Amino acid sequence: MGSERGEPAERPVHRVRVSPFSIDRFEVTNDEFARFVAATGHRSNPERSGAGWHWDGQWREVRGADWRRPHGPGSSIDGLARHPVVQVSWNDAVAYC
């Protein structure tokens, strides 16, 4: 795990042991996550904090980016109902599960 050329927190390359875990066969789609939000009222971490993160050669914080607007204001998931949901945190994934 890790990278010699990545961010400081990613260094150095090292071995890790991962305990057994369960994983679903397919990614959670935007449509599935939207149904979860409608049923529970869940607000994702990026929605609560007001910002998400976007990779464009480097990670950058984007104000207003969340699972409905993955690249920030002006973007949307229209036409992407069956695509994997993005801009959700580990905490959001646990809530969904």
mmCIF file of C-alpha atoms in Angstrom:
data_model
loop_
_atom_site.group_PDB
_atom_site.id
_atom_site.type_symbol
_atom_site.label_atom_id
_atom_site.label_comp_id
_atom_site.label_asym_id
_atom_site.label_seq_id
_atom_site.Cartn_x
_atom_site.Cartn_y
_atom_site.Cartn_z
ATOM 1 C CA MET A 1 0.000 0.000 0.000
ATOM 2 C CA GLY A 2 1.157 3.539 -0.585
ATOM 3 C CA SER A 3 3.284 5.362 -3.126
ATOM 4 C CA GLU A 4 6.768 6.798 -3.204
ATOM 5 C CA ARG A 5 5.510 9.605 -5.488
ATOM 6 C CA GLY A 6 2.116 10.307 -3.894
ATOM 7 C CA GLU A 7 0.967 12.641 -1.195
ATOM 8 C CA PRO A 8 3.069 12.677 2.017
ATOM 9 C CA ALA A 9 0.408 10.642 3.865
ATOM 10 C CA GLU A 10 0.730 7.890 1.219
ATOM 11 C CA ARG A 11 4.452 7.309 1.819
ATOM 12 C CA PRO A 12 6.250 4.974 2.090
ATOM 13 C CA VAL A 13 5.092 1.888 0.209
ATOM 14 C CA HIS A 14 4.350 -0.731 2.870
ATOM 15 C CA ARG A 15 2.572 -4.038 3.426
ATOM 16 C CA VAL A 16 -0.797 -4.132 5.131
ATOM 17 C CA ARG A 17 -2.989 -6.986 6.234
ATOM 18 C CA VAL A 18 -6.704 -6.620 5.647
ATOM 19 C CA SER A 19 -9.161 -8.602 7.721
ATOM 20 C CA PRO A 20 -11.868 -10.474 5.822
ATOM 21 C CA PHE A 21 -14.849 -8.347 4.825
ATOM 22 C CA SER A 22 -17.996 -8.547 2.742
ATOM 23 C CA ILE A 23 -18.431 -6.587 -0.453
ATOM 24 C CA ASP A 24 -21.330 -6.273 -2.845
ATOM 25 C CA ARG A 25 -21.050 -7.613 -6.354
ATOM 26 C CA PHE A 26 -21.877 -4.300 -8.044
ATOM 27 C CA GLU A 27 -21.332 -0.634 -7.245
ATOM 28 C CA VAL A 28 -24.168 1.385 -5.698
ATOM 29 C CA THR A 29 -25.741 3.454 -8.471
ATOM 30 C CA ASN A 30 -26.891 7.064 -8.336
ATOM 31 C CA ASP A 31 -30.483 5.806 -8.578
ATOM 32 C CA GLU A 32 -30.041 3.384 -5.653
ATOM 33 C CA PHE A 33 -28.399 6.057 -3.512
ATOM 34 C CA ALA A 34 -31.163 8.545 -4.410
ATOM 35 C CA ARG A 35 -33.806 6.034 -3.259
ATOM 36 C CA PHE A 36 -31.881 5.551 0.007
ATOM 37 C CA VAL A 37 -31.732 9.332 0.554
ATOM 38 C CA ALA A 38 -35.444 9.716 -0.221
ATOM 39 C CA ALA A 39 -36.348 6.939 2.238
ATOM 40 C CA THR A 40 -34.077 8.060 5.088
ATOM 41 C CA GLY A 41 -33.364 11.774 4.657
ATOM 42 C CA HIS A 42 -29.635 11.016 4.840
ATOM 43 C CA ARG A 43 -27.317 13.946 4.101
ATOM 44 C CA SER A 44 -23.889 12.968 2.820
ATOM 45 C CA ASN A 45 -20.678 14.296 4.322
ATOM 46 C CA PRO A 46 -20.032 16.584 1.316
ATOM 47 C CA GLU A 47 -23.586 17.963 1.575
ATOM 48 C CA ARG A 48 -23.064 18.741 5.273
ATOM 49 C CA SER A 49 -19.586 20.216 4.837
ATOM 50 C CA GLY A 50 -20.425 22.128 1.648
ATOM 51 C CA ALA A 51 -17.532 20.684 -0.363
ATOM 52 C CA GLY A 52 -16.332 17.528 -2.070
ATOM 53 C CA TRP A 53 -13.073 16.535 -3.713
ATOM 54 C CA HIS A 54 -12.291 16.233 -7.430
ATOM 55 C CA TRP A 55 -9.258 14.709 -9.165
ATOM 56 C CA ASP A 56 -7.945 16.633 -12.175
ATOM 57 C CA GLY A 57 -4.327 15.509 -11.968
ATOM 58 C CA GLN A 58 -4.313 16.399 -8.291
ATOM 59 C CA TRP A 59 -6.975 16.383 -5.599
ATOM 60 C CA ARG A 60 -8.722 19.680 -5.107
ATOM 61 C CA GLU A 61 -11.567 20.682 -2.857
ATOM 62 C CA VAL A 62 -14.632 21.871 -4.780
ATOM 63 C CA ARG A 63 -17.224 23.976 -2.965
ATOM 64 C CA GLY A 64 -20.732 22.672 -3.701
ATOM 65 C CA ALA A 65 -19.627 19.261 -5.004
ATOM 66 C CA ASP A 66 -21.710 16.363 -3.673
ATOM 67 C CA TRP A 67 -23.290 13.175 -4.981
ATOM 68 C CA ARG A 68 -25.968 15.129 -6.923
ATOM 69 C CA ARG A 69 -23.389 17.603 -8.335
ATOM 70 C CA PRO A 70 -20.188 15.539 -8.544
ATOM 71 C CA HIS A 71 -18.071 18.250 -10.188
ATOM 72 C CA GLY A 72 -19.611 21.125 -8.245
ATOM 73 C CA PRO A 73 -22.322 23.671 -9.053
ATOM 74 C CA GLY A 74 -23.532 23.380 -12.632
ATOM 75 C CA SER A 75 -22.836 19.650 -12.863
ATOM 76 C CA SER A 76 -25.449 16.953 -12.340
ATOM 77 C CA ILE A 77 -26.136 13.246 -12.467
ATOM 78 C CA ASP A 78 -28.895 13.660 -15.069
ATOM 79 C CA GLY A 79 -28.669 10.708 -17.442
ATOM 80 C CA LEU A 80 -26.353 8.859 -15.030
ATOM 81 C CA ALA A 81 -28.915 6.938 -12.948
ATOM 82 C CA ARG A 82 -27.155 3.614 -13.510
ATOM 83 C CA HIS A 83 -23.636 4.977 -12.971
ATOM 84 C CA PRO A 84 -21.839 4.422 -9.643
ATOM 85 C CA VAL A 85 -22.516 7.091 -7.039
ATOM 86 C CA VAL A 86 -19.513 9.334 -6.263
ATOM 87 C CA GLN A 87 -18.821 12.054 -3.708
ATOM 88 C CA VAL A 88 -19.851 9.848 -0.798
ATOM 89 C CA SER A 89 -17.658 9.132 2.214
ATOM 90 C CA TRP A 90 -16.985 5.955 4.140
ATOM 91 C CA ASN A 91 -19.563 7.180 6.657
ATOM 92 C CA ASP A 92 -22.136 7.599 3.879
ATOM 93 C CA ALA A 93 -21.400 4.078 2.638
ATOM 94 C CA VAL A 94 -21.882 2.667 6.146
ATOM 95 C CA ALA A 95 -25.206 4.514 6.462
ATOM 96 C CA TYR A 96 -26.308 3.102 3.110
ATOM 97 C CA CYS A 97 -25.364 -0.435 4.138
#
